[in-house]
Amino acid sequence: MSDKKVLLDYGSGGKASQRLISELFKAHFSNPVLNRLDDAAFLDIAGPIAMSTDTFTVDPIFFPGGDIGSLAVHGTVNDVAMLGARPRFLSCAYLIEEGLEFEVLERIVASMARAAEKAGVYIVTGDTKVVPRGMADKIFINTTGVGTMLTDAYPSGENARPGDVVLVSGTMGDHGLTILAQREGLPLETKVESDSAALNHLTEKLVTEVGDIHVLRDPTRGGLATTLNEIAQSSSVGIQLEEELIPVNDGVRSGCSILGLDPLYLANEGKFLCILPEDKVEKALEVMRADENGHGACRVGTVSAENAGKVIMRTPLGGKRLLNMLEGEQLPRIC
């Protein structure tokens, strides 16, 4: 591409659009399905399937540990994986502000391609729209994912049962605090970095090697506390957390202390929680800790029939604290 910035003409559907598709998107996303460049992608896929869509508007678009491109792949791949499915295909749609540097767009597209390859999914169709300056903030990306189900007894937020155990795959709050610190230029003493990552390879091992997984969820917006509240209400159970067992990085803990934030309400983009029967816990932890995205896995709580619909956390001093769902938008544009 000879232009240094994205022009309105790139979204016109004419010659400039064709150059953008062939010299950028097709060059980075090349695969047998996309390369046909038909109006729709022909997918050789049999049901039942899982499907999810999300739109990514994160600000800033580049941050420690990732960027809007890799985040757009990870977010949708993870949503499909949390249903106990194997993500296979993604669509992507770009809303680009006129004047965005072409070098920036290519960095984002290349990052998406790497993320998709590592996750083992094909980007098979997409769309590009360019809007006049001021009508968008640099770039927004929508991704939709489709995957094949790995089990009939798929994990669901409705399946938590009294006696189950709550596991998390690692530290909480890394992504949310990283975005806030980067956006506001906060001088934190300890480095923080987003945990953005595709979790599908690990969740597939849990579903196929451990089995009887009742719930899988990635605690994104609203964090661990809000996600557990959703599960407690959907399953009509109570959830008890042990505060001292919940892993939080030192940098996130100190940053939250300074800013008055609770890491249990901050977003994560490379962590998940798993709820399953007690007799499956050791095997699940063994599988999770053997994976690069689950080496910090640990047990943080239990499910009971008491206090249905509520999440209660026991503090290190033996007190109890009710964790409500997040109200309002604590940190806008974090994903």
Short mmCIF file of C-alpha atoms in Angstrom, two decimals:
data_model
loop_
_atom_site.label_atom_id
_atom_site.label_comp_id
_atom_site.label_asym_id
_atom_site.label_seq_id
_atom_site.Cartn_x
_atom_site.Cartn_y
_atom_site.Cartn_z
CA MET A 1 0.00 0.00 0.00
CA SER A 2 1.50 3.33 -1.07
CA ASP A 3 -0.68 5.55 1.15
CA LYS A 4 0.53 6.27 4.68
CA LYS A 5 -2.94 6.80 6.12
CA VAL A 6 -6.31 5.13 5.68
CA LEU A 7 -8.54 7.21 3.39
CA LEU A 8 -12.32 7.15 3.04
CA ASP A 9 -11.80 5.56 -0.36
CA TYR A 10 -10.59 2.35 1.31
CA GLY A 11 -14.12 1.69 2.49
CA SER A 12 -15.80 2.54 -0.81
CA GLY A 13 -15.95 -0.97 -2.21
CA GLY A 14 -13.96 0.15 -5.26
CA LYS A 15 -10.37 -0.35 -6.33
CA ALA A 16 -8.90 1.01 -3.08
CA SER A 17 -11.00 -1.44 -1.07
CA GLN A 18 -9.86 -4.31 -3.26
CA ARG A 19 -6.22 -3.30 -2.76
CA LEU A 20 -6.78 -3.18 0.99
CA ILE A 21 -8.30 -6.65 0.98
CA SER A 22 -5.73 -8.29 -1.26
CA GLU A 23 -2.58 -6.54 -0.03
CA LEU A 24 -3.37 -6.45 3.69
CA PHE A 25 -6.15 -8.71 4.96
CA LYS A 26 -5.71 -11.60 2.52
CA ALA A 27 -1.93 -11.36 2.84
CA HIS A 28 -2.07 -11.81 6.63
CA PHE A 29 -5.18 -13.98 7.05
CA SER A 30 -4.59 -16.29 4.07
CA ASN A 31 -6.39 -19.64 4.37
CA PRO A 32 -8.29 -21.89 1.93
CA VAL A 33 -11.71 -20.55 2.96
CA LEU A 34 -10.91 -16.83 2.93
CA ASN A 35 -8.85 -16.99 -0.24
CA ARG A 36 -11.91 -17.75 -2.34
CA LEU A 37 -13.14 -14.19 -1.63
CA ASP A 38 -16.78 -15.12 -2.18
CA ASP A 39 -19.55 -13.04 -0.63
CA ALA A 40 -19.80 -15.59 2.17
CA ALA A 41 -17.53 -18.25 3.58
CA PHE A 42 -18.34 -21.88 2.81
CA LEU A 43 -17.77 -23.78 6.08
CA ASP A 44 -17.53 -27.55 6.32
CA ILE A 45 -18.92 -27.80 9.84
CA ALA A 46 -21.50 -30.07 11.45
CA GLY A 47 -23.67 -29.29 14.46
CA PRO A 48 -24.23 -28.84 17.27
CA ILE A 49 -22.16 -25.68 17.28
CA ALA A 50 -21.36 -22.74 19.59
CA MET A 51 -21.40 -19.15 18.36
CA SER A 52 -20.49 -15.82 19.96
CA THR A 53 -19.89 -12.23 18.87
CA ASP A 54 -18.25 -9.21 20.50
CA THR A 55 -17.09 -5.72 19.58
CA PHE A 56 -13.77 -4.35 20.79
CA THR A 57 -13.24 -0.63 21.41
CA VAL A 58 -10.33 -0.73 23.87
CA ASP A 59 -8.45 2.51 24.53
CA PRO A 60 -5.45 2.59 24.11
CA ILE A 61 -5.30 0.25 21.12
CA PHE A 62 -1.77 -0.91 22.06
CA PHE A 63 -1.01 -1.84 25.67
CA PRO A 64 1.49 -3.98 27.61
CA GLY A 65 0.62 -7.59 26.84
CA GLY A 66 -1.46 -7.02 23.72
CA ASP A 67 -3.41 -4.78 21.36
CA ILE A 68 -6.94 -4.44 20.02
CA GLY A 69 -6.23 -7.00 17.28
CA SER A 70 -5.08 -9.89 19.46
CA LEU A 71 -7.72 -8.95 22.05
CA ALA A 72 -10.47 -9.22 19.40
CA VAL A 73 -9.36 -12.77 18.61
CA HIS A 74 -8.82 -13.86 22.22
CA GLY A 75 -12.12 -12.43 23.47
CA THR A 76 -14.32 -14.25 20.98
CA VAL A 77 -12.29 -17.47 20.96
CA ASN A 78 -12.63 -17.59 24.74
CA ASP A 79 -16.37 -16.96 24.69
CA VAL A 80 -16.87 -19.92 22.35
CA ALA A 81 -14.48 -22.09 24.38
CA MET A 82 -16.35 -21.41 27.64
CA LEU A 83 -19.28 -23.40 26.29
CA GLY A 84 -17.04 -26.46 26.04
CA ALA A 85 -16.57 -25.98 22.31
CA ARG A 86 -13.59 -26.01 19.95
CA PRO A 87 -13.46 -22.61 18.16
CA ARG A 88 -12.84 -23.06 14.44
CA PHE A 89 -13.81 -19.99 12.45
CA LEU A 90 -13.90 -16.24 13.02
CA SER A 91 -15.33 -13.32 11.11
CA CYS A 92 -13.94 -9.83 11.66
CA ALA A 93 -15.38 -6.42 10.83
CA TYR A 94 -13.39 -3.19 11.07
CA LEU A 95 -14.71 0.30 11.69
CA ILE A 96 -11.75 2.57 10.91
CA GLU A 97 -11.46 6.32 11.43
CA GLU A 98 -10.24 8.19 8.39
CA GLY A 99 -6.60 9.18 8.84
CA LEU A 100 -5.47 6.16 10.85
CA GLU A 101 -1.86 5.46 9.97
CA PHE A 102 -1.63 2.51 7.63
CA GLU A 103 1.33 1.19 9.61
CA VAL A 104 -0.89 1.04 12.72
CA LEU A 105 -3.60 -0.88 10.85
CA GLU A 106 -1.08 -3.38 9.51
CA ARG A 107 0.36 -3.96 13.01
CA ILE A 108 -3.14 -4.73 14.27
CA VAL A 109 -3.98 -7.06 11.37
CA ALA A 110 -0.66 -8.90 11.75
CA SER A 111 -1.31 -9.28 15.47
CA MET A 112 -4.76 -10.74 14.75
CA ALA A 113 -3.23 -13.21 12.32
CA ARG A 114 -0.70 -14.40 14.92
CA ALA A 115 -3.36 -14.71 17.59
CA ALA A 116 -5.65 -16.69 15.29
CA GLU A 117 -2.85 -19.03 14.26
CA LYS A 118 -1.90 -19.71 17.89
CA ALA A 119 -5.53 -20.34 18.80
CA GLY A 120 -5.93 -22.68 15.83
CA VAL A 121 -8.78 -20.79 14.16
CA TYR A 122 -9.32 -19.47 10.64
CA ILE A 123 -10.48 -15.90 9.95
CA VAL A 124 -12.78 -16.68 7.05
CA THR A 125 -14.76 -13.54 6.28
CA GLY A 126 -14.86 -9.87 7.19
CA ASP A 127 -15.83 -6.32 6.40
CA THR A 128 -14.18 -2.90 6.39
CA LYS A 129 -15.83 0.47 6.84
CA VAL A 130 -13.99 3.79 6.94
CA VAL A 131 -15.78 6.72 8.60
CA PRO A 132 -14.87 10.44 8.51
CA ARG A 133 -12.53 11.87 11.14
CA GLY A 134 -14.20 12.33 14.50
CA MET A 135 -16.92 9.72 13.92
CA ALA A 136 -14.87 6.94 15.57
CA ASP A 137 -11.77 6.71 17.75
CA LYS A 138 -9.05 5.18 15.54
CA ILE A 139 -10.42 1.67 15.13
CA PHE A 140 -13.15 -0.64 16.44
CA ILE A 141 -13.26 -4.37 15.63
CA ASN A 142 -16.11 -6.86 15.77
CA THR A 143 -15.38 -10.59 15.76
CA THR A 144 -17.83 -13.49 15.58
CA GLY A 145 -16.73 -17.01 16.35
CA VAL A 146 -18.13 -20.45 15.53
CA GLY A 147 -17.00 -23.70 17.10
CA THR A 148 -17.98 -27.34 17.35
CA MET A 149 -19.25 -28.71 20.65
CA LEU A 150 -16.98 -31.20 22.43
CA THR A 151 -19.58 -32.66 24.78
CA ASP A 152 -23.34 -32.94 25.09
CA ALA A 153 -23.11 -32.06 28.79
CA TYR A 154 -21.66 -28.65 28.08
CA PRO A 155 -20.66 -26.20 30.85
CA SER A 156 -23.23 -23.55 31.66
CA GLY A 157 -23.82 -20.86 34.25
CA GLU A 158 -26.95 -22.77 35.28
CA ASN A 159 -25.04 -25.91 36.28
CA ALA A 160 -23.29 -25.00 39.56
CA ARG A 161 -24.35 -27.46 42.28
CA PRO A 162 -24.01 -27.49 46.09
CA GLY A 163 -20.74 -29.21 46.99
CA ASP A 164 -18.95 -28.01 43.85
CA VAL A 165 -15.59 -26.27 44.06
CA VAL A 166 -14.61 -22.96 42.42
CA LEU A 167 -11.21 -22.82 40.70
CA VAL A 168 -9.52 -19.89 38.95
CA SER A 169 -6.76 -20.26 36.36
CA GLY A 170 -4.56 -17.46 37.72
CA THR A 171 -4.30 -13.92 39.03
CA MET A 172 -7.26 -11.54 38.87
CA GLY A 173 -7.46 -7.99 37.57
CA ASP A 174 -4.35 -7.81 35.38
CA HIS A 175 -6.03 -6.62 32.19
CA GLY A 176 -8.26 -4.00 33.78
CA LEU A 177 -5.52 -2.30 35.77
CA THR A 178 -3.09 -2.42 32.83
CA ILE A 179 -5.53 -0.58 30.57
CA LEU A 180 -6.30 2.00 33.24
CA ALA A 181 -2.61 2.60 34.03
CA GLN A 182 -1.69 2.90 30.35
CA ARG A 183 -4.61 5.20 29.52
CA GLU A 184 -4.03 7.56 32.43
CA GLY A 185 -0.22 7.34 32.48
CA LEU A 186 -0.16 6.17 36.08
CA PRO A 187 3.38 5.74 37.47
CA LEU A 188 2.95 2.35 39.17
CA GLU A 189 5.93 1.06 41.14
CA THR A 190 5.49 -2.53 39.90
CA LYS A 191 5.00 -3.33 36.21
CA VAL A 192 1.57 -4.63 35.22
CA GLU A 193 0.68 -6.39 31.98
CA SER A 194 -2.54 -7.59 30.39
CA ASP A 195 -3.22 -11.32 30.59
CA SER A 196 -4.88 -11.35 27.14
CA ALA A 197 -4.63 -14.90 25.76
CA ALA A 198 -6.63 -17.61 24.00
CA LEU A 199 -7.79 -20.23 26.49
CA ASN A 200 -9.38 -22.76 24.14
CA HIS A 201 -6.58 -25.32 24.16
CA LEU A 202 -6.69 -25.52 27.95
CA THR A 203 -10.48 -25.62 28.25
CA GLU A 204 -10.59 -28.41 25.66
CA LYS A 205 -8.28 -30.49 27.88
CA LEU A 206 -10.54 -29.89 30.86
CA VAL A 207 -13.65 -30.91 28.98
CA THR A 208 -12.15 -33.99 27.33
CA GLU A 209 -9.59 -35.21 29.93
CA VAL A 210 -11.28 -34.27 33.22
CA GLY A 211 -14.95 -34.13 32.27
CA ASP A 212 -18.03 -33.28 34.33
CA ILE A 213 -17.16 -29.58 34.16
CA HIS A 214 -20.25 -27.79 35.42
CA VAL A 215 -19.30 -24.16 34.66
CA LEU A 216 -16.59 -22.40 32.64
CA ARG A 217 -16.56 -18.61 32.47
CA ASP A 218 -13.97 -15.95 31.64
CA PRO A 219 -14.47 -13.06 34.09
CA THR A 220 -14.10 -10.12 31.72
CA ARG A 221 -16.05 -6.89 32.37
CA GLY A 222 -17.21 -6.84 35.97
CA GLY A 223 -14.44 -9.22 37.00
CA LEU A 224 -14.60 -12.29 39.19
CA ALA A 225 -17.16 -10.87 41.62
CA THR A 226 -19.75 -10.01 38.97
CA THR A 227 -19.25 -13.27 37.08
CA LEU A 228 -19.77 -15.35 40.22
CA ASN A 229 -22.90 -13.37 41.04
CA GLU A 230 -24.28 -14.20 37.58
CA ILE A 231 -23.58 -17.89 38.17
CA ALA A 232 -25.03 -17.87 41.70
CA GLN A 233 -28.26 -16.34 40.40
CA SER A 234 -28.52 -18.56 37.31
CA SER A 235 -27.91 -21.74 39.33
CA SER A 236 -29.85 -20.60 42.45
CA VAL A 237 -26.93 -21.46 44.72
CA GLY A 238 -24.69 -19.63 47.16
CA ILE A 239 -20.96 -19.19 46.52
CA GLN A 240 -18.42 -18.78 49.33
CA LEU A 241 -15.00 -17.35 48.53
CA GLU A 242 -11.87 -17.37 50.66
CA GLU A 243 -10.22 -13.97 50.18
CA GLU A 244 -6.73 -15.14 51.09
CA LEU A 245 -6.87 -17.85 48.39
CA ILE A 246 -7.67 -15.48 45.49
CA PRO A 247 -4.45 -14.78 43.55
CA VAL A 248 -3.67 -11.13 42.74
CA ASN A 249 -0.34 -9.88 41.37
CA ASP A 250 1.60 -7.53 43.64
CA GLY A 251 1.49 -4.77 41.03
CA VAL A 252 -2.27 -5.03 40.65
CA ARG A 253 -2.77 -5.17 44.39
CA SER A 254 -0.67 -2.08 45.06
CA GLY A 255 -2.19 -0.19 42.11
CA CYS A 256 -5.71 -0.96 43.28
CA SER A 257 -4.81 0.14 46.79
CA ILE A 258 -3.63 3.52 45.52
CA LEU A 259 -6.63 4.04 43.23
CA GLY A 260 -9.28 2.66 45.57
CA LEU A 261 -10.23 -0.16 43.20
CA ASP A 262 -11.14 -3.76 44.00
CA PRO A 263 -9.25 -6.28 41.82
CA LEU A 264 -12.20 -8.66 42.07
CA TYR A 265 -14.20 -6.26 39.88
CA LEU A 266 -11.47 -5.63 37.30
CA ALA A 267 -11.55 -7.30 33.88
CA ASN A 268 -9.48 -10.32 32.90
CA GLU A 269 -8.87 -11.37 29.28
CA GLY A 270 -6.75 -14.49 29.75
CA LYS A 271 -8.19 -16.15 32.84
CA PHE A 272 -11.22 -18.28 33.53
CA LEU A 273 -13.04 -19.85 36.41
CA CYS A 274 -14.08 -23.47 36.54
CA ILE A 275 -16.76 -24.98 38.79
CA LEU A 276 -16.81 -28.75 39.13
CA PRO A 277 -17.39 -31.59 41.65
CA GLU A 278 -14.95 -32.06 44.53
CA ASP A 279 -13.69 -35.42 43.23
CA LYS A 280 -12.54 -33.78 39.96
CA VAL A 281 -10.56 -30.95 41.57
CA GLU A 282 -7.11 -32.53 41.78
CA LYS A 283 -7.17 -33.77 38.19
CA ALA A 284 -8.41 -30.39 36.96
CA LEU A 285 -5.67 -28.50 38.83
CA GLU A 286 -3.06 -30.88 37.43
CA VAL A 287 -4.27 -30.22 33.86
CA MET A 288 -4.52 -26.47 34.37
CA ARG A 289 -1.11 -26.03 36.02
CA ALA A 290 0.59 -27.96 33.20
CA ASP A 291 -0.60 -25.32 30.68
CA GLU A 292 1.05 -21.93 30.14
CA ASN A 293 -2.32 -20.24 30.68
CA GLY A 294 -3.17 -22.08 33.87
CA HIS A 295 0.03 -22.43 35.84
CA GLY A 296 -1.39 -20.20 38.60
CA ALA A 297 -4.58 -22.25 38.98
CA CYS A 298 -5.93 -22.65 42.47
CA ARG A 299 -9.04 -23.34 44.51
CA VAL A 300 -10.80 -20.19 45.77
CA GLY A 301 -14.23 -21.23 47.02
CA THR A 302 -17.16 -23.59 47.20
CA VAL A 303 -20.80 -23.78 46.17
CA SER A 304 -23.59 -24.39 48.69
CA ALA A 305 -27.36 -24.44 48.96
CA GLU A 306 -27.25 -21.60 51.52
CA ASN A 307 -27.60 -17.91 50.59
CA ALA A 308 -28.91 -18.74 47.13
CA GLY A 309 -28.09 -16.08 44.56
CA LYS A 310 -25.38 -14.47 46.69
CA VAL A 311 -21.58 -14.45 46.75
CA ILE A 312 -20.04 -14.17 50.22
CA MET A 313 -16.31 -13.82 50.84
CA ARG A 314 -14.63 -14.76 54.09
CA THR A 315 -11.78 -12.42 55.02
CA PRO A 316 -8.45 -13.54 56.51
CA LEU A 317 -9.67 -12.29 59.92
CA GLY A 318 -12.72 -14.53 59.78
CA GLY A 319 -15.24 -11.84 58.86
CA LYS A 320 -17.69 -12.09 55.99
CA ARG A 321 -18.24 -9.67 53.12
CA LEU A 322 -21.11 -9.72 50.63
CA LEU A 323 -19.86 -9.30 47.05
CA ASN A 324 -22.52 -7.67 44.91
CA MET A 325 -22.56 -7.35 41.15
CA LEU A 326 -20.74 -4.35 39.71
CA GLU A 327 -23.00 -1.33 39.36
CA GLY A 328 -22.24 1.26 36.68
CA GLU A 329 -19.23 1.34 34.39
CA GLN A 330 -16.12 1.19 36.56
CA LEU A 331 -13.66 1.32 33.64
CA PRO A 332 -15.11 2.07 30.18
CA ARG A 333 -13.48 0.82 26.97
CA ILE A 334 -11.32 -1.87 28.51
CA CYS A 335 -12.12 -4.43 25.81
#
